[in-house]
Coordinates of C-alpha atoms in Angstrom, one line a residue:
X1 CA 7.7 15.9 -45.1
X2 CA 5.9 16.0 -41.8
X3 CA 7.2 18.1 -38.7
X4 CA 8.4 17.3 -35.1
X5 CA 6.6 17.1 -32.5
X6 CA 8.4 18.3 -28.9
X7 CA 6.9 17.6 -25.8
X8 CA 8.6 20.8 -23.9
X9 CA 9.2 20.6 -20.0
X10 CA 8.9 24.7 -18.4
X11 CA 9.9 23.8 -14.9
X12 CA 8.1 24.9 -11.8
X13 CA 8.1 28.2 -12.8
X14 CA 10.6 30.3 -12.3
X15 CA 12.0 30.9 -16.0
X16 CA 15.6 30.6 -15.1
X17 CA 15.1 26.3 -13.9
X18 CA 13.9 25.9 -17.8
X19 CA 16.9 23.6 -19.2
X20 CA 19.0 24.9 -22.4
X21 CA 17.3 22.6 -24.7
X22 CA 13.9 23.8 -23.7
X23 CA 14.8 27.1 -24.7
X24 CA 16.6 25.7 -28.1
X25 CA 13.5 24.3 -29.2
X26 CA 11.1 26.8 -28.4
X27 CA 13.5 29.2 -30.6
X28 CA 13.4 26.9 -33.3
X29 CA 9.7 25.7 -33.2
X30 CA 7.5 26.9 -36.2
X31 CA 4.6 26.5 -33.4
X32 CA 3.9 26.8 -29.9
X33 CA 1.1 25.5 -28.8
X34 CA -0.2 25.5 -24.4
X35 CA -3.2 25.1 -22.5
X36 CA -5.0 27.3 -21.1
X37 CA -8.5 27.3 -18.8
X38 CA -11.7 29.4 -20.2
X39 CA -10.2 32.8 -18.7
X40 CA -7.6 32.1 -21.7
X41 CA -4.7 32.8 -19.1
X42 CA -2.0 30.2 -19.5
X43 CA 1.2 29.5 -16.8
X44 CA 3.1 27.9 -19.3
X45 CA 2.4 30.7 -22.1
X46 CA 3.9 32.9 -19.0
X47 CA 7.1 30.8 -18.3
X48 CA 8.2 30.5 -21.6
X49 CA 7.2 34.0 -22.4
X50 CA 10.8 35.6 -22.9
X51 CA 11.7 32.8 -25.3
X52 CA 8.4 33.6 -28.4
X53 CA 8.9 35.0 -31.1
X54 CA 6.7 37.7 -33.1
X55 CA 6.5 35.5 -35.9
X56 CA 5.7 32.1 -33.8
X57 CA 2.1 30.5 -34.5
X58 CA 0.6 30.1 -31.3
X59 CA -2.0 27.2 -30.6
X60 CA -3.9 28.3 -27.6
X61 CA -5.7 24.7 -26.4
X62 CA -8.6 26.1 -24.2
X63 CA -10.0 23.5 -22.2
X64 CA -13.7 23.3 -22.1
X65 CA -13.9 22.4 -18.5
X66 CA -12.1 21.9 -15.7
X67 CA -13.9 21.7 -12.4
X68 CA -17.6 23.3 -13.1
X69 CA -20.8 21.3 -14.9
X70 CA -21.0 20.6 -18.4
X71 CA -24.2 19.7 -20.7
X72 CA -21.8 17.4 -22.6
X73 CA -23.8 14.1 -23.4
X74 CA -20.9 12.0 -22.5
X75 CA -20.5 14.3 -18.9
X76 CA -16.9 15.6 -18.0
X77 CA -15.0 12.6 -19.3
X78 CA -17.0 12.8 -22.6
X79 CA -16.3 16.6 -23.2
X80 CA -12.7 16.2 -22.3
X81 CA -11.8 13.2 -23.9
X82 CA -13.7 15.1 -27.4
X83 CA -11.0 18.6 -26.4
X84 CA -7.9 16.3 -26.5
X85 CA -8.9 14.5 -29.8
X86 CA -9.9 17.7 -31.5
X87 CA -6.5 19.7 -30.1
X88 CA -4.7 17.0 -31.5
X89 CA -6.0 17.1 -34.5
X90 CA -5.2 20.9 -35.0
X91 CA -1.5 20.1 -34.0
X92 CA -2.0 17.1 -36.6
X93 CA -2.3 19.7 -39.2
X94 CA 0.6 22.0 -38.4
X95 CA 2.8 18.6 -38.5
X96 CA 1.7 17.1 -41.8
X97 CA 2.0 20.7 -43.0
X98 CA 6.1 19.9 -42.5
X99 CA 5.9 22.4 -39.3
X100 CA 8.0 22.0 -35.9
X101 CA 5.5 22.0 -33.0
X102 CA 6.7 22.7 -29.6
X103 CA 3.9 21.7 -26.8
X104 CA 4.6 23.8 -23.7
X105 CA 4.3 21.8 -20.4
X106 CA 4.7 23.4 -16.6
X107 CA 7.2 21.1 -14.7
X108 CA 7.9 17.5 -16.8
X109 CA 5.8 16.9 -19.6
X110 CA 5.2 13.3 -18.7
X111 CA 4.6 13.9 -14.9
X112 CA 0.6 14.7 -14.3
X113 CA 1.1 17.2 -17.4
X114 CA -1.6 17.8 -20.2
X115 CA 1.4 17.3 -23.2
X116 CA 0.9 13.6 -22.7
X117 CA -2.5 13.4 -23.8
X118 CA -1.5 14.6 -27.0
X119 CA 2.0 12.5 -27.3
X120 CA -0.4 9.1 -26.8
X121 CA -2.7 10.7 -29.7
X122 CA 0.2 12.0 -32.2
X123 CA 3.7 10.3 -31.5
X124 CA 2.7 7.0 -33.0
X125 CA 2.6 9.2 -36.7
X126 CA 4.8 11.7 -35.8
X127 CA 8.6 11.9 -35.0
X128 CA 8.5 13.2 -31.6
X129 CA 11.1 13.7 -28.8
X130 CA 10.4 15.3 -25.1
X131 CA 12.0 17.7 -22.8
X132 CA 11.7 16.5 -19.5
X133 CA 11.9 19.5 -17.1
X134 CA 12.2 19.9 -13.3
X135 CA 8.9 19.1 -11.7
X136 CA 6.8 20.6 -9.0
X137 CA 8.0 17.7 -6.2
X138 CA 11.6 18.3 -6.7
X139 CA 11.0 22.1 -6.7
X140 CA 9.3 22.1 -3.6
X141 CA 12.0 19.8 -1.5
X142 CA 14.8 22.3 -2.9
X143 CA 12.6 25.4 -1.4
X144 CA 11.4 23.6 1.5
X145 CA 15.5 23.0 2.2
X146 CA 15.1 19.3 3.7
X147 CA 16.0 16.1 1.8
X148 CA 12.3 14.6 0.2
X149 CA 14.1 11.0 1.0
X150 CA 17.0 9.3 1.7
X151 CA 18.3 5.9 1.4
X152 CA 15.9 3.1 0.8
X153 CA 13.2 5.4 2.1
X154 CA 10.3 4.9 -0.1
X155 CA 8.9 7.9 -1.6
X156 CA 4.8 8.1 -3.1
X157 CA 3.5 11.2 -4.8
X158 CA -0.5 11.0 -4.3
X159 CA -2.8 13.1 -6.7
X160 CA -5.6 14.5 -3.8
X161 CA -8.2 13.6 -5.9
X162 CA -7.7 10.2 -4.9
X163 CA -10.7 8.8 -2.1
X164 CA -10.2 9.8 1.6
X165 CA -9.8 6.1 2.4
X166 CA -7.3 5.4 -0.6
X167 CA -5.3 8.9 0.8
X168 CA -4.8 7.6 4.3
X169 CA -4.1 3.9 3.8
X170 CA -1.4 5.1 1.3
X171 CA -0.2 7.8 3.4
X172 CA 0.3 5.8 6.5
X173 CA 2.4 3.1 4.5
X174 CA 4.8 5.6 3.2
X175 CA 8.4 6.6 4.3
X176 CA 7.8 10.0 2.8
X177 CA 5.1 11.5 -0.1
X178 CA 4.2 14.4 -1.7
X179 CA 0.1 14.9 -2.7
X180 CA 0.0 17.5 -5.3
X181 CA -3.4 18.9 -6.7
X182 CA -4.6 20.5 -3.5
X183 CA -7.0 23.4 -4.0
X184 CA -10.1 21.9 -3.3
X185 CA -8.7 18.7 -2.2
X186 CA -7.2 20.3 1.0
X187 CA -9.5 19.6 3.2
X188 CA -9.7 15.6 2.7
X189 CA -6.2 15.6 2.3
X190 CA -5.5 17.1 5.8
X191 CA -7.8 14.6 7.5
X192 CA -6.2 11.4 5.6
X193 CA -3.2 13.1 7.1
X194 CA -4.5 13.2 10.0
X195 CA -5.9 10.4 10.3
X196 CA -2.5 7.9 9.4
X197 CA -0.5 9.9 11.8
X198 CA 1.2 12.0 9.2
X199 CA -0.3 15.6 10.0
X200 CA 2.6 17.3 12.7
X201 CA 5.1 16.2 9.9
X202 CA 3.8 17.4 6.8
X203 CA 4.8 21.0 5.0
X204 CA 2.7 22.8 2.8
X205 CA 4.5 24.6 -0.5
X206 CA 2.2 26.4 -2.9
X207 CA 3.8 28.0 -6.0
X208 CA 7.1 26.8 -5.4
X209 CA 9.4 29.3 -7.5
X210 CA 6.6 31.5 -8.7
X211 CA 5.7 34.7 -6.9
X212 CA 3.7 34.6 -4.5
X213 CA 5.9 31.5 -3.0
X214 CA 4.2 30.2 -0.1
X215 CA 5.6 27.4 3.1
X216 CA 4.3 26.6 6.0
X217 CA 3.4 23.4 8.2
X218 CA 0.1 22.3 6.5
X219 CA -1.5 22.0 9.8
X220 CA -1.5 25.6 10.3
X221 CA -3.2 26.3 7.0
X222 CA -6.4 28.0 6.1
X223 CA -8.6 25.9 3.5
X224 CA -10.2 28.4 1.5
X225 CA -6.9 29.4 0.7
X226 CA -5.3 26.8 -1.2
X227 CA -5.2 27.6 -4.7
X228 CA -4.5 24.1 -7.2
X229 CA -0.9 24.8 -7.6
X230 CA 0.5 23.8 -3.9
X231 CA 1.6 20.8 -2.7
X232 CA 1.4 18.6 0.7
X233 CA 5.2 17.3 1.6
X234 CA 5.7 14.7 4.0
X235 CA 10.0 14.8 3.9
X236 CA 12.7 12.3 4.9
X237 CA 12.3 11.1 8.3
X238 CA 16.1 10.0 8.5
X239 CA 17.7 11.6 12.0
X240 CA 14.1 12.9 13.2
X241 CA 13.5 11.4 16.2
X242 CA 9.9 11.1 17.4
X243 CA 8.3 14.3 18.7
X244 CA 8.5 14.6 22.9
X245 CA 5.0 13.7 24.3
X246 CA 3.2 16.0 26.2
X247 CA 3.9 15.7 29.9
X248 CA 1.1 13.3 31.4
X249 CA 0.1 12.3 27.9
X250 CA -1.0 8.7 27.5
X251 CA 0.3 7.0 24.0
X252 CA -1.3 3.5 22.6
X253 CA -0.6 0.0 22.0
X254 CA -1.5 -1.6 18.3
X255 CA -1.3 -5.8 17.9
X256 CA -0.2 -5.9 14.5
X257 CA -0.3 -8.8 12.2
X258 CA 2.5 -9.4 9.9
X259 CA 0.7 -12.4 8.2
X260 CA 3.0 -15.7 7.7
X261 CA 6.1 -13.9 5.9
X262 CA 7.3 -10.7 4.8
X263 CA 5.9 -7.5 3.5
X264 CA 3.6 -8.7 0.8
X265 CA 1.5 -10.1 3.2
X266 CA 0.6 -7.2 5.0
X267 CA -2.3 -5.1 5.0
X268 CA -2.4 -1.2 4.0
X269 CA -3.8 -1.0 8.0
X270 CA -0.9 -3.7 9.4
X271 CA 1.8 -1.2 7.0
X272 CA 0.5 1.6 8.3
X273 CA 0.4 1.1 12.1
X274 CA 4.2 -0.3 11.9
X275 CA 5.4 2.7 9.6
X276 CA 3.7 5.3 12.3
X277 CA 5.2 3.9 15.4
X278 CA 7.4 5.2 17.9
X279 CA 8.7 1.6 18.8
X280 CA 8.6 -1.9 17.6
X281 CA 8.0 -4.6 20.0
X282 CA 8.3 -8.4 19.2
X283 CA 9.9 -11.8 18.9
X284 CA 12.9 -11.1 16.8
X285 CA 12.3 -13.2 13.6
X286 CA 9.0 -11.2 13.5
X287 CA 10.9 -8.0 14.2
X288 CA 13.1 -9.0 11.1
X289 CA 9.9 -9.1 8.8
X290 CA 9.4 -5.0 9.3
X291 CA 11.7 -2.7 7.6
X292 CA 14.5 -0.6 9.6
X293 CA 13.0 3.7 9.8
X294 CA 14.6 6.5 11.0
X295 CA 13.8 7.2 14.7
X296 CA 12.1 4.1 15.1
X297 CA 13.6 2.1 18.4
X298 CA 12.8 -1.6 18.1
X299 CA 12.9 -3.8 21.0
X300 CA 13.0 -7.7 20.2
X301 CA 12.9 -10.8 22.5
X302 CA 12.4 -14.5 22.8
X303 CA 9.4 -15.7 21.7
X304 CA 9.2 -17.5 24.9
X305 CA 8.3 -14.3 27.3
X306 CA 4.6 -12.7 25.9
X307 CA 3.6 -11.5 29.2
X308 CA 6.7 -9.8 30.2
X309 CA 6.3 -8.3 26.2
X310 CA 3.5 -7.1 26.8
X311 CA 4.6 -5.4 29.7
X312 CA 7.3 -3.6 28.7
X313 CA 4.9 -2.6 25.8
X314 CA 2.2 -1.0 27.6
X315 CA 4.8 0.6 30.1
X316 CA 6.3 2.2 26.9
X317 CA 2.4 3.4 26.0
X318 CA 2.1 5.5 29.5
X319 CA 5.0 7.4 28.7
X320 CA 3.2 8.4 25.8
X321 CA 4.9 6.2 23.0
X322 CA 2.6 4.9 20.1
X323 CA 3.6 0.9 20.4
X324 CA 3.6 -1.4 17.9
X325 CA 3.6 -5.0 19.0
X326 CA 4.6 -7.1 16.5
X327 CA 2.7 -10.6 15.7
X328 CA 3.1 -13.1 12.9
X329 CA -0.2 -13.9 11.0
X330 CA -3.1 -12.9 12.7
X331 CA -2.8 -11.3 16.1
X332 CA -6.1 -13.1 17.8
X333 CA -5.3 -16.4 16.6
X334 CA -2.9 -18.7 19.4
X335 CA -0.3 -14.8 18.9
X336 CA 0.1 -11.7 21.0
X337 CA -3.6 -10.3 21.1
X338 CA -4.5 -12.3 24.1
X339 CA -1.2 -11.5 26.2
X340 CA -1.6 -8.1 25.7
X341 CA -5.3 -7.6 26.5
X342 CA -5.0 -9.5 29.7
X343 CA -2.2 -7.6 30.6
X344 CA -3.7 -4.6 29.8
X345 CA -6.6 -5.5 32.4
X346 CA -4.5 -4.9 35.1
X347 CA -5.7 -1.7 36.8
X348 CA -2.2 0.2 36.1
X349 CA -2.8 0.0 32.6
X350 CA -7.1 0.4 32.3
X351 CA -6.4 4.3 30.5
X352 CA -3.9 2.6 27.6
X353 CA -5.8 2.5 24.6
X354 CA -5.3 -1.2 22.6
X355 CA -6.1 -2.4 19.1
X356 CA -5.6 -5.0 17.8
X357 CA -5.2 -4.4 14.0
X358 CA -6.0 -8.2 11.4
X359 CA -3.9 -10.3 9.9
X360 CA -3.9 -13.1 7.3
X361 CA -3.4 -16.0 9.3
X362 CA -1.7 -19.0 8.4
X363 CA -4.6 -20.9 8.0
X364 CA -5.9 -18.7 5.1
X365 CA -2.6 -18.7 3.8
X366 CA -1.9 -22.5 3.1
X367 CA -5.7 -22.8 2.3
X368 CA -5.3 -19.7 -0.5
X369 CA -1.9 -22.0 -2.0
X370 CA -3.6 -25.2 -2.2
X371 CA -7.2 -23.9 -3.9
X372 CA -10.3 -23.5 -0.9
X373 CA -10.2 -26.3 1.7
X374 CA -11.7 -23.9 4.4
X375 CA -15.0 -23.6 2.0
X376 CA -17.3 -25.1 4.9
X377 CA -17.2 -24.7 8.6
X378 CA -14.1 -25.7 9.8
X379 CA -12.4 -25.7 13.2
X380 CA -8.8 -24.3 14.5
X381 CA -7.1 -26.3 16.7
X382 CA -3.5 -25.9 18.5
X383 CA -1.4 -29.2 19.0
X384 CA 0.5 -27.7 21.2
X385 CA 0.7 -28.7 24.6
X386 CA 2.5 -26.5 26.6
X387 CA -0.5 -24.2 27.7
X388 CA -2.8 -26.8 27.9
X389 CA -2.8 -30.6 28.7
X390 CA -2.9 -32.9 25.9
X391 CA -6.3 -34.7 27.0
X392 CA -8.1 -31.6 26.5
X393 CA -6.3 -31.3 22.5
X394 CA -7.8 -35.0 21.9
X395 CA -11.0 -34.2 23.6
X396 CA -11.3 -31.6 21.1
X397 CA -9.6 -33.5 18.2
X398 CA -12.4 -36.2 18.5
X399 CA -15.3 -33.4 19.0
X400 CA -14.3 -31.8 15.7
X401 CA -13.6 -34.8 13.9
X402 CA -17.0 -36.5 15.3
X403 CA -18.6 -33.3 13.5
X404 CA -17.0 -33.4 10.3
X405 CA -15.4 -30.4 10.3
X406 CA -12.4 -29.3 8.2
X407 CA -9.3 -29.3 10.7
X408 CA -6.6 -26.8 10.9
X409 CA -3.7 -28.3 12.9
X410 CA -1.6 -25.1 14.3
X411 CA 1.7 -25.8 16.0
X412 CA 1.8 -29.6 15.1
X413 CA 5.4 -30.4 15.9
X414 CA 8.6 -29.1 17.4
X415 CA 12.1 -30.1 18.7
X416 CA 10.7 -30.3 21.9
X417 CA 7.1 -31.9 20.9
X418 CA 7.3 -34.9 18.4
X419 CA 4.8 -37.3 19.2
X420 CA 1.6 -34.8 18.9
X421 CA 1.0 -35.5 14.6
X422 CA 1.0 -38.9 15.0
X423 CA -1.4 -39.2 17.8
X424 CA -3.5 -36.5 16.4
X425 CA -3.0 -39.2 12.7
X426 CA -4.4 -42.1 14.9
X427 CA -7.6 -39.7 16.3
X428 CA -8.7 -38.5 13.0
X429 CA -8.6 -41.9 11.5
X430 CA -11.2 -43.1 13.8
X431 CA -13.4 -40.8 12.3
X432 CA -11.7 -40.1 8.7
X433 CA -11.5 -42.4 5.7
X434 CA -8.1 -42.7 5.0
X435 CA -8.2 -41.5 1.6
X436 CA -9.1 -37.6 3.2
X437 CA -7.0 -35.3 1.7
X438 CA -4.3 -33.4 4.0
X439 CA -2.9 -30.2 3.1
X440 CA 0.8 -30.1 4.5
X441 CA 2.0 -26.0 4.3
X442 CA 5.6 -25.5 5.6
X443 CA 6.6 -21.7 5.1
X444 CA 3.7 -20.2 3.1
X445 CA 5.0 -17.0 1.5
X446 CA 8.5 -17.6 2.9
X447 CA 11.9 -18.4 1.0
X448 CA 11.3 -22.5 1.8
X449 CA 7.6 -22.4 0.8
X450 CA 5.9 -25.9 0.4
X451 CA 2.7 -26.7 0.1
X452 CA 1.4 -30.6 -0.6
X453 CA -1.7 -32.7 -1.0
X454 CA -1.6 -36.4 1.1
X455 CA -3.8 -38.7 1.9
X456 CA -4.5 -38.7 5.6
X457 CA -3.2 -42.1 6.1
X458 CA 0.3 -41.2 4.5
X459 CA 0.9 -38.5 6.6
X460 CA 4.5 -38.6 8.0
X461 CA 5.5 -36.7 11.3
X462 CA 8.7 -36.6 10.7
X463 CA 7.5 -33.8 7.9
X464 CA 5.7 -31.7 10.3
X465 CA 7.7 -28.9 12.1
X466 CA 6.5 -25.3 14.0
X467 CA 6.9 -23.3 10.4
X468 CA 4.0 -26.1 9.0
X469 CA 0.1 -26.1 9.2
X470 CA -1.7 -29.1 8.3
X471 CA -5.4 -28.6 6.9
X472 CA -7.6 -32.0 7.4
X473 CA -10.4 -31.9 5.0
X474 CA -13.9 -33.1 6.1
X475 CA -16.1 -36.2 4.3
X476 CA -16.8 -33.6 1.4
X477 CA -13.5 -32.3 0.8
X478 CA -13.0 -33.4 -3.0
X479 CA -9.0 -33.1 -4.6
X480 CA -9.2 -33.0 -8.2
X481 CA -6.0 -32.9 -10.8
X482 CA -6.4 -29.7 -13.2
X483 CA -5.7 -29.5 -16.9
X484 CA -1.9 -28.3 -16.4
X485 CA -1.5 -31.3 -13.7
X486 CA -2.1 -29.2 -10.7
X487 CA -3.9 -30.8 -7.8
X488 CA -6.7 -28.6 -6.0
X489 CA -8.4 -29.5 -2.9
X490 CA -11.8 -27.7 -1.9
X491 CA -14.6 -28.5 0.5
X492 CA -18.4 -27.4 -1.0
X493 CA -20.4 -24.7 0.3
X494 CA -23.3 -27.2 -0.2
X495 CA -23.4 -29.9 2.2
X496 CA -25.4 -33.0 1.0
X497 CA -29.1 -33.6 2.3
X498 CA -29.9 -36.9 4.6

């Protein structure tokens, strides 16, 4: 009769956090097996230590690597992946030999710990149970004294090896996060920290519960010494308010796009820059798109009053605030880009910094639904006519048609404006066979999402509202009916030769 396999969880490190059924099973195990680095050294050998018997077989699992070279043929990954089968294989023996093996794992077994490598090679033939212990993360909130997160906070633990890039973007998008696996790391984790905002906030915690327990802000910590076992914690930002700027200090103004809907649409840059600011400023149903944080002030309006938004967001700026001003889909295109930079060409405002941070505009959007109408050159057009006169739309309606350009049709109707689709209709069909495919997108990426495929000559007004963007196609774009009955329109990349 084969043995059992345990999957044992040691804590952080002080002995006294391992659980009561941790130290049953080590008691009871026939083997205790742990890995160790070349030195032969092993934390969780050290944790545990109290609990061995004299008569316990230990399995010492030395790694052959861990951070120099190897002449492995298959490199690092090669001479690893060869250590785990091989130390599973020796644990394969004590088990079919009817003996209880207990695998000894710092923190939680199944959270970044080296027992899982051998539970995905042996529990599939072996009865197996684990002993989840207290990790690393929740060991260093408890010591820091400060709540890691609270409410719908989100909370990401990063491994530092991840790219610099990867670091930030994920950093800056985060309520809270913990990076663990520091040591050499450090360094590119403090400048992704840095660099999404995150730095004054974060605490450093190496060997939480151990001796030689260390805390400090990580932005007053010496690189060289970081050892692996430390951690980076960004806590819960719940009842922090935004740190005091320095007196005469000059904040900045980001033009965020939210894209056409909620948070799915938003880019890792967009999430960032609206989870990092001081204050939120916007037309209200775009405010309503961004989550509620701590300390956060949020300032919404009418969506009829850009310039005076703008304003009041650059004011905010030379008090030092970081601003976020809040734009549905892409910022630059008929949004809040352009109110802001001309007010910020005003000479009391020339020393606010302003960016203007990408979004997915709706254009993309309902093109990306209905397959790739926007494959050739295509022109953007506002129907709207309240910021310029309707002769000047139908000048450029006729212009772009004339060309054969894919249309897209932005702010075609309103309560206010109802005629503008149907004259636009009667334009294109001087130009456009009748039979040119229309894609109608009411809500793309919203609760009352529709997208549909007309002929141009059926289009009905009376369908066409603000939330809608119509996409004309040109003489090439082609709607074709898919296996499953799905209509896709698309406009070549290959424009035929005269």
């Amino acid at each position: 009769m084969s043995g059992k396999l345990y999957g044992v969880g040691l804590g952080p490190g002080d002995p006294s956090l391992m659980t009561v059924r941790a130290v049953e099973v080590i008691a009871a195990a026939d083997v205790v097996a742990y890995h160790s680095a070349r030195h032969g050294r092993s934390i969780a050998r050290s944790i545990a230590e109290r609990h061995l018997r004299a008569d316990h077989i230990e399995e010492r699992l030395v790694y052959p690597v861990t951070t120099e070279a190897t002449d492995h043929p298959g490199g690092y990954r090669g001479a690893i992946d060869d250590f785990y089968a091989e130390a599973a294989a020796r644990l394969a023996a004590h088990l079919d030999a009817g003996r209880t093996v207990a695998v000894l794992a710092e923190g939680d077994p199944m959270f970044y710990g080296s027992y899982m490598h051998m539970h995905k090679r042996l529990a599939d033939r072996y009865e197996t149970e684990v002993i989840p212990g207290v990790t690393s993360v929740s060991a260093a909130a408890a010591r820091l004294g400060t709540p890691l997160a609270e409410g719908e906070e989100v909370l990401t633990i990063l491994p530092g090896t991840l790219p610099e890039e990867e670091l930030t973007a994920r950093l800056a998008a985060t309520d809270t996060a913990v990076v663990m696996k520091l040591g050499r790391t450090f360094p590119k984790v403090r400048r992704a920290l840095e660099d999404s905002g995150r730095l004054a906030r974060t605490r450093y915690v190496e060997r939480a519960t151990m001796a030689g327990e260390r805390l400090a802000g990580l932005a007053d910590v010496e690189p060289e010494s970081v050892p692996y076992f430390s951690v980076a914690v960004l806590p819960s930002q719940v009842g922090a308010e935004p740190p005091e700027p320095a007196p005469g200090a000059v904040g900045e103004v980001l033009v965020v796009g939210t894209g056409p809907a909620g948070p799915l649409w938003l880019t890792p840059e967009t999430r960032g820059a609206l989870a990092g600011a001081d204050d939120l400023v916007g037309y209200t149903t775009y405010l309503d798109r961004v989550p509620v944080r701590a300390g956060q002030h949020r300032h919404g309006t009418d969506n009829r009053v850009e310039a005076e938004r703008a304003e009041f967001a650059l004011g905010l700026a030379l008090r030092g605030r970081r601003v976020a001003v809040v734009s549905g889909g892409d910022p630059g295109v008929f949004a809040m880009a352009t109110a802001v930079l001309e007010a910020a060409s005003a000479p009391e405002y020339a020393g606010v910094p302003v960016r203007v941070l990408p979004g997915v505009t709706a254009a993309n959007a309902a093109a990306a639904r209905a397959g790739a109408p926007l494959g050739h050159d295509y022109a953007t057009i506002s129907l709207s006519d309240r910021l310029k006169p309707w002769e000047v739309i139908a000048g450029r309606l006729r212009a772009a048609a004339a060309a054969d350009l894919v249309l897209a049709l932005y702010n075609p109707g309103s309560r206010s404006r109802t005629w503008q689709v149907g004259r636009a209709k009667e334009l294109l069909l001087e130009h456009r066979s009748p039979e040119t495919p229309v894609v109608v997108a009411r809500d793309v990426g919203g609760a009352g999402e529709r997208v549909r495929i007309v002929r141009l000559d059926e289009l009905d007004p009376g369908e066409v509202d603000m939330r809608t963007i119509l996409l004309v196609g040109s003489s090439q774009t082609r709607v074709v009916r898919r296996g499953d009955g799905e209509e896709v329109v698309w406009t070549p990349r290959r424009y035929p030769e005269e």
